[in-house]
Amino acid sequence: DQTPPPPAMGDPQYLVGSPRSNLERDGRDSAAFAIGINLMLSFVYDYLPYSPVSPTPTLSLAGALWVSDGVDRISRLPDVLLRDILSRLPAKDAARTVALSSRWRPLWRSAPLALVDSHLLPDGGAAGQFTLGAPSPRAVTDAVSRVLAAHPGPFRCVHLTCSTMEEHRGEMARWLDVLVAKGVQELVFVNRPWPLDLRLPATVFSCSSLTRLYLGVWRIPDTAAVPRGARFPNPLELGLCFNAMEDRDLAFMLERSPVLEFLVIMGSQTGVRLRLVSQSLRCLQLGYTYLEDIDVVDAPRLERLFQLGDFRQSELTAPSIKNCSSKIKIGRAPNLRVLGYLRPGEQELGITNTVIVVTMPNLICISAVSINNNANL
């Protein structure tokens, strides 16, 4: 019998593009697998940036002691200040201000809006993020579509993490079209599986207004087919969380982000080689990620390189990954001050023309202009 054995749990071809119905057919425990994926999703959600608005803000002491004399002083403020106030409210509360008076009615449409889909849930998102298999909240998806259609933009921030995007492909594509056309500064866009490798629309690469972008649980589109003129001229922060991507796709995003300062790669559905050439990047943070090679070729402003957490010894990890070490090569990084956390036997470190000073106690201080490549830790 020449039939190959089913791929090990954690292998890219098993995770990516596999329907849940295949689990039982291949003799896998679908319940255990769901637990593993939910664990990974919990880490993804932990790595996402906090929303700048909250449905349950803490009142200041001054506000609690203030006694109204019946005079509406807030409405007397200049439009620019009122718009700033509205931009700091959840979308639902900002929209409600149109009922206050004719003074407020036009302001909502002209204020940079903050839209967080979890705030549209009945509990305002207090129950936390959804787990694998939880029903997709259709009412929230519809509400997001209405808000994006009604507001002319721009959007201060948009966090979309509640919808199973496979069930709403049409809405998903329209959302990105609207955000590109109307302008969004901060976008957190996470697919709730299943599947794990739903292809992200390439429209996102034409959103030039972005200053912060986090993408989670997607198949990054083939950047070879993206127009060469596509670029992210403004993002200072890029987060890639548990995505399936090729080496060239990661290189494309870095090359097209000329002012990027902070890069987060949390998890990856496939092994990726990172070749870092950036004149702007200051911090690289890797979490629960298997990168086959990290090659810092030319990063003159890089100050910190963190590698936090590792699923390598998890039961969900493929043997082909468990038994491999990753290679970290530091070329030109004259401002690198922090490098960690490295595990003996799991990384091979090579440093050339770089001085690293370790300031934490009980750690070896590396201070050399040249260290032999592939020096095993």
XYZ file of C-alpha atoms in Angstrom:
377
model
C 0.000 0.000 0.000
C 1.672 3.223 -1.202
C -0.929 5.530 0.380
C 0.971 8.079 2.493
C 0.028 8.375 6.158
C -2.177 11.308 7.132
C -0.108 14.416 7.789
C 0.927 15.043 11.367
C -1.116 17.498 13.343
C 0.498 20.879 12.900
C 1.822 20.231 9.389
C 0.893 23.116 7.060
C -0.953 20.830 4.637
C -3.030 19.537 7.538
C -3.917 22.864 9.098
C -4.300 24.811 5.902
C -7.253 24.060 3.678
C -8.521 21.118 5.744
C -12.253 20.921 6.455
C -13.223 19.724 9.887
C -15.049 16.765 8.344
C -11.667 15.336 7.325
C -10.610 15.012 10.961
C -12.841 12.035 11.652
C -12.060 10.488 8.261
C -8.338 10.577 9.056
C -8.890 9.209 12.546
C -8.090 12.464 14.304
C -9.721 13.708 17.475
C -11.606 16.774 16.263
C -12.382 17.878 19.828
C -8.704 17.877 20.807
C -7.820 19.679 17.616
C -10.449 22.361 18.319
C -8.955 22.863 21.784
C -5.532 23.400 20.222
C -6.826 25.895 17.686
C -8.768 27.772 20.375
C -5.552 27.999 22.378
C -3.796 29.502 19.384
C -6.689 31.915 18.809
C -6.492 33.058 22.428
C -2.856 34.002 21.846
C -3.831 35.806 18.634
C -6.413 37.893 20.485
C -3.919 38.650 23.259
C -1.496 40.085 20.702
C -4.055 42.427 19.148
C -3.820 46.085 20.161
C -6.362 47.421 22.597
C -9.181 49.440 21.142
C -8.737 53.179 21.806
C -12.416 53.390 22.813
C -14.383 51.495 25.452
C -18.105 50.952 26.056
C -17.429 50.966 29.816
C -15.061 53.881 30.483
C -13.967 54.823 33.978
C -15.382 58.142 35.118
C -12.948 60.638 36.575
C -13.386 61.870 40.133
C -13.969 65.398 38.866
C -16.823 64.197 36.678
C -18.405 62.264 39.538
C -18.508 65.342 41.788
C -19.715 67.753 39.127
C -23.263 69.044 39.637
C -25.138 70.312 36.586
C -26.637 73.792 36.716
C -28.741 73.123 33.648
C -26.412 74.923 31.239
C -25.226 72.952 28.197
C -21.616 74.070 28.040
C -20.377 71.127 26.002
C -22.475 72.050 22.970
C -20.872 75.486 23.007
C -17.444 74.027 22.313
C -15.949 74.487 18.834
C -16.735 71.851 16.221
C -13.160 70.584 16.178
C -13.348 69.693 19.886
C -16.768 68.078 19.573
C -15.539 65.930 16.697
C -12.595 64.878 18.829
C -15.010 63.866 21.605
C -17.085 61.815 19.161
C -13.993 60.065 17.806
C -13.292 58.801 21.335
C -16.728 57.191 21.731
C -17.806 53.707 20.597
C -19.585 53.916 17.244
C -22.988 53.143 18.767
C -22.698 55.944 21.347
C -21.315 58.408 18.804
C -24.297 57.768 16.513
C -26.728 58.374 19.372
C -25.502 61.952 19.823
C -27.506 63.019 16.749
C -30.576 62.872 18.997
C -29.181 65.415 21.463
C -29.888 68.552 19.454
C -29.555 70.077 16.004
C -26.099 71.256 17.113
C -24.835 67.657 17.251
C -26.679 66.264 14.250
C -24.081 66.981 11.517
C -21.061 66.302 13.723
C -21.289 62.499 13.725
C -20.889 62.321 9.970
C -17.819 64.568 10.022
C -16.002 63.004 13.009
C -13.327 60.298 12.523
C -15.267 57.254 13.731
C -14.041 54.358 15.898
C -15.797 51.106 14.957
C -15.181 47.980 17.055
C -17.525 45.138 16.144
C -17.394 43.501 19.600
C -18.949 46.689 21.035
C -22.033 45.940 18.918
C -22.705 42.675 20.764
C -25.520 42.706 23.366
C -22.971 42.590 26.205
C -20.602 45.038 24.526
C -17.962 42.326 24.219
C -17.744 41.706 27.966
C -17.803 37.912 27.485
C -14.547 38.023 25.532
C -13.644 36.688 22.121
C -15.569 33.891 20.429
C -14.167 30.385 20.320
C -13.983 27.934 17.452
C -17.458 26.686 16.539
C -19.378 29.510 18.230
C -22.122 30.880 15.957
C -21.244 33.930 13.923
C -23.268 36.949 15.129
C -25.205 37.879 11.989
C -26.650 40.973 13.670
C -23.146 42.323 14.278
C -22.115 41.704 10.676
C -25.202 43.565 9.445
C -24.552 46.449 11.860
C -20.959 46.798 10.635
C -22.205 47.012 7.046
C -24.734 49.714 7.984
C -22.192 51.833 9.853
C -19.612 51.637 7.076
C -22.246 52.589 4.495
C -23.727 55.463 6.525
C -20.547 57.214 7.626
C -18.608 59.117 4.950
C -15.287 58.615 6.725
C -12.564 58.835 7.649
C -12.393 56.115 10.299
C -10.048 56.575 13.224
C -9.930 52.838 13.897
C -11.826 49.735 12.799
C -11.520 46.438 14.688
C -13.323 43.512 13.000
C -12.800 40.250 14.897
C -16.255 38.727 15.514
C -17.353 37.409 12.127
C -16.714 34.047 10.501
C -15.543 35.592 7.257
C -16.126 32.447 5.195
C -19.866 32.949 5.777
C -19.703 36.617 4.787
C -17.299 36.792 1.856
C -19.403 39.373 0.025
C -19.623 41.683 3.031
C -15.919 41.205 3.772
C -14.929 42.357 0.295
C -17.280 45.353 0.465
C -15.958 46.348 3.886
C -12.420 46.575 2.575
C -13.556 48.485 -0.513
C -15.330 51.026 1.710
C -12.394 51.392 4.107
C -9.969 51.956 1.248
C -12.274 54.540 -0.345
C -13.169 56.411 2.852
C -9.847 56.088 4.667
C -9.010 54.134 7.831
C -6.039 54.851 10.079
C -6.005 51.701 12.238
C -7.340 48.351 11.021
C -7.490 45.109 13.005
C -8.943 42.439 10.707
C -9.222 38.878 12.030
C -10.912 35.889 10.409
C -12.722 33.513 12.734
C -12.056 30.003 11.463
C -13.108 27.711 9.930
C -11.231 27.666 7.454
C -7.842 28.747 8.744
C -6.533 29.861 5.381
C -9.315 31.998 3.920
C -7.638 34.231 1.359
C -7.449 37.883 2.339
C -8.677 40.203 -0.437
C -5.740 41.974 -2.074
C -7.686 45.241 -1.711
C -5.973 45.739 1.635
C -2.701 46.496 -0.177
C -4.237 49.621 -1.713
C -5.188 51.207 1.628
C -2.700 54.078 1.755
C -4.279 55.797 4.791
C -3.254 53.076 7.274
C -0.897 53.852 10.145
C -1.462 50.566 12.014
C -2.481 47.192 10.534
C -3.074 43.837 12.231
C -4.128 40.788 10.190
C -5.096 37.488 11.817
C -5.842 33.943 10.594
C -5.720 34.634 6.849
C -4.017 33.317 3.771
C -2.017 36.368 2.686
C -2.769 36.991 -1.009
C -0.148 36.159 -3.594
C 1.791 39.403 -3.740
C 3.302 38.437 -7.091
C -0.054 39.406 -8.617
C -0.386 42.666 -6.657
C 0.352 45.823 -8.702
C 3.936 46.948 -8.217
C 2.719 50.404 -7.242
C 0.842 49.057 -4.203
C 2.394 50.239 -0.951
C 1.747 51.167 2.668
C 3.264 54.662 2.839
C 2.188 55.452 6.414
C 2.045 52.338 8.673
C 4.252 52.591 11.738
C 3.044 49.228 13.103
C 2.289 45.916 11.369
C 1.021 42.772 13.101
C 0.728 39.382 11.380
C -1.001 36.809 13.571
C -1.310 33.097 12.692
C -1.420 33.711 8.955
C -0.420 31.447 6.090
C 2.110 33.296 3.950
C 5.066 32.767 1.689
C 8.519 34.269 2.128
C 7.969 36.636 -0.791
C 4.695 37.925 0.700
C 6.374 38.923 3.951
C 9.248 40.514 2.024
C 6.743 42.404 -0.143
C 4.954 43.928 2.867
C 8.218 45.029 4.467
C 9.532 46.486 1.221
C 6.303 48.441 0.702
C 6.310 49.919 4.240
C 9.039 52.594 4.164
C 8.284 54.097 7.613
C 7.457 50.886 9.520
C 8.871 50.960 13.062
C 7.221 48.030 14.862
C 6.693 44.541 13.389
C 4.855 41.754 15.238
C 4.695 38.202 13.888
C 2.587 36.023 16.172
C 2.325 32.427 15.039
C 2.449 31.250 11.468
C 0.630 28.446 9.700
C 3.720 27.788 7.604
C 7.442 28.065 8.174
C 8.708 31.431 6.978
C 12.125 32.883 6.291
C 12.479 36.524 7.309
C 15.086 38.574 5.466
C 15.080 41.978 7.117
C 16.188 45.005 5.136
C 14.608 48.126 6.613
C 15.824 51.656 7.168
C 13.007 52.430 9.636
C 12.260 49.327 11.761
C 13.042 49.733 15.470
C 11.429 46.669 17.065
C 10.790 43.109 15.853
C 8.639 40.941 18.129
C 8.074 37.249 17.390
C 5.609 35.211 19.440
C 4.891 31.475 19.173
C 6.296 31.608 15.674
C 8.356 29.095 13.757
C 10.632 31.094 11.492
C 13.111 28.875 9.705
C 15.589 31.725 9.266
C 15.797 35.256 10.635
C 18.358 37.170 8.623
C 18.867 40.774 9.730
C 20.720 42.000 6.652
C 20.526 45.776 7.037
C 18.472 47.382 9.814
C 20.351 50.464 11.051
C 17.566 51.599 13.428
C 16.691 48.180 14.890
C 16.937 48.310 18.694
C 15.026 45.237 19.917
C 14.510 41.705 18.606
C 12.297 39.537 20.825
C 11.320 35.915 20.331
C 8.738 35.111 23.005
C 7.065 31.741 23.513
C 7.354 28.554 21.508
C 4.892 25.821 20.553
C 7.696 23.599 19.289
C 7.248 20.932 21.962
C 3.449 20.994 21.865
C 1.605 17.794 20.925
C 0.014 19.786 18.092
C 3.370 20.522 16.498
C 4.623 18.446 13.595
C 7.769 16.333 14.203
C 9.407 18.051 11.224
C 9.242 21.327 13.161
C 10.001 19.910 16.621
C 13.360 18.578 15.469
C 14.525 21.689 13.622
C 16.412 24.687 14.913
C 15.979 28.173 13.545
C 18.889 30.299 12.409
C 19.267 33.901 13.534
C 21.852 35.922 11.619
C 22.637 39.500 12.575
C 24.342 41.485 9.845
C 24.189 45.276 10.012
C 22.244 46.367 13.091
C 24.446 48.953 14.842
C 21.727 50.081 17.273
C 20.606 46.618 18.423
C 20.383 46.724 22.221
C 18.126 43.801 23.151
C 18.168 40.273 21.707
C 16.125 37.522 23.345
C 14.882 35.147 24.428
C 17.078 32.420 22.947
C 16.737 28.748 23.882
C 19.803 26.463 23.850
C 19.527 23.898 21.082
C 16.649 25.639 19.315
C 18.458 28.579 17.717
C 21.718 29.011 15.859
C 23.088 32.526 16.219
C 25.484 34.266 13.883
C 26.636 37.874 14.384
C 28.750 40.012 12.063
C 29.928 43.600 12.618
C 27.476 44.142 15.466
C 27.979 44.835 19.163
C 25.258 43.653 21.588
C 25.390 44.643 25.260
C 23.211 42.495 27.558
C 22.157 44.487 30.608
C 20.135 41.818 32.443
C 21.982 40.132 35.342
C 23.238 36.547 35.100
C 23.377 36.650 31.308
C 26.469 36.468 29.133
C 27.498 39.841 27.720
C 28.134 39.725 23.991
C 30.505 42.451 22.868
C 32.298 41.534 19.669
C 32.622 42.841 16.151
C 32.593 39.356 14.623
C 31.323 36.040 15.917
C 31.542 32.865 13.870
C 28.322 32.198 11.950
C 26.285 29.181 13.064
C 27.700 29.303 16.572
C 25.352 26.943 18.392
C 23.837 28.208 21.597
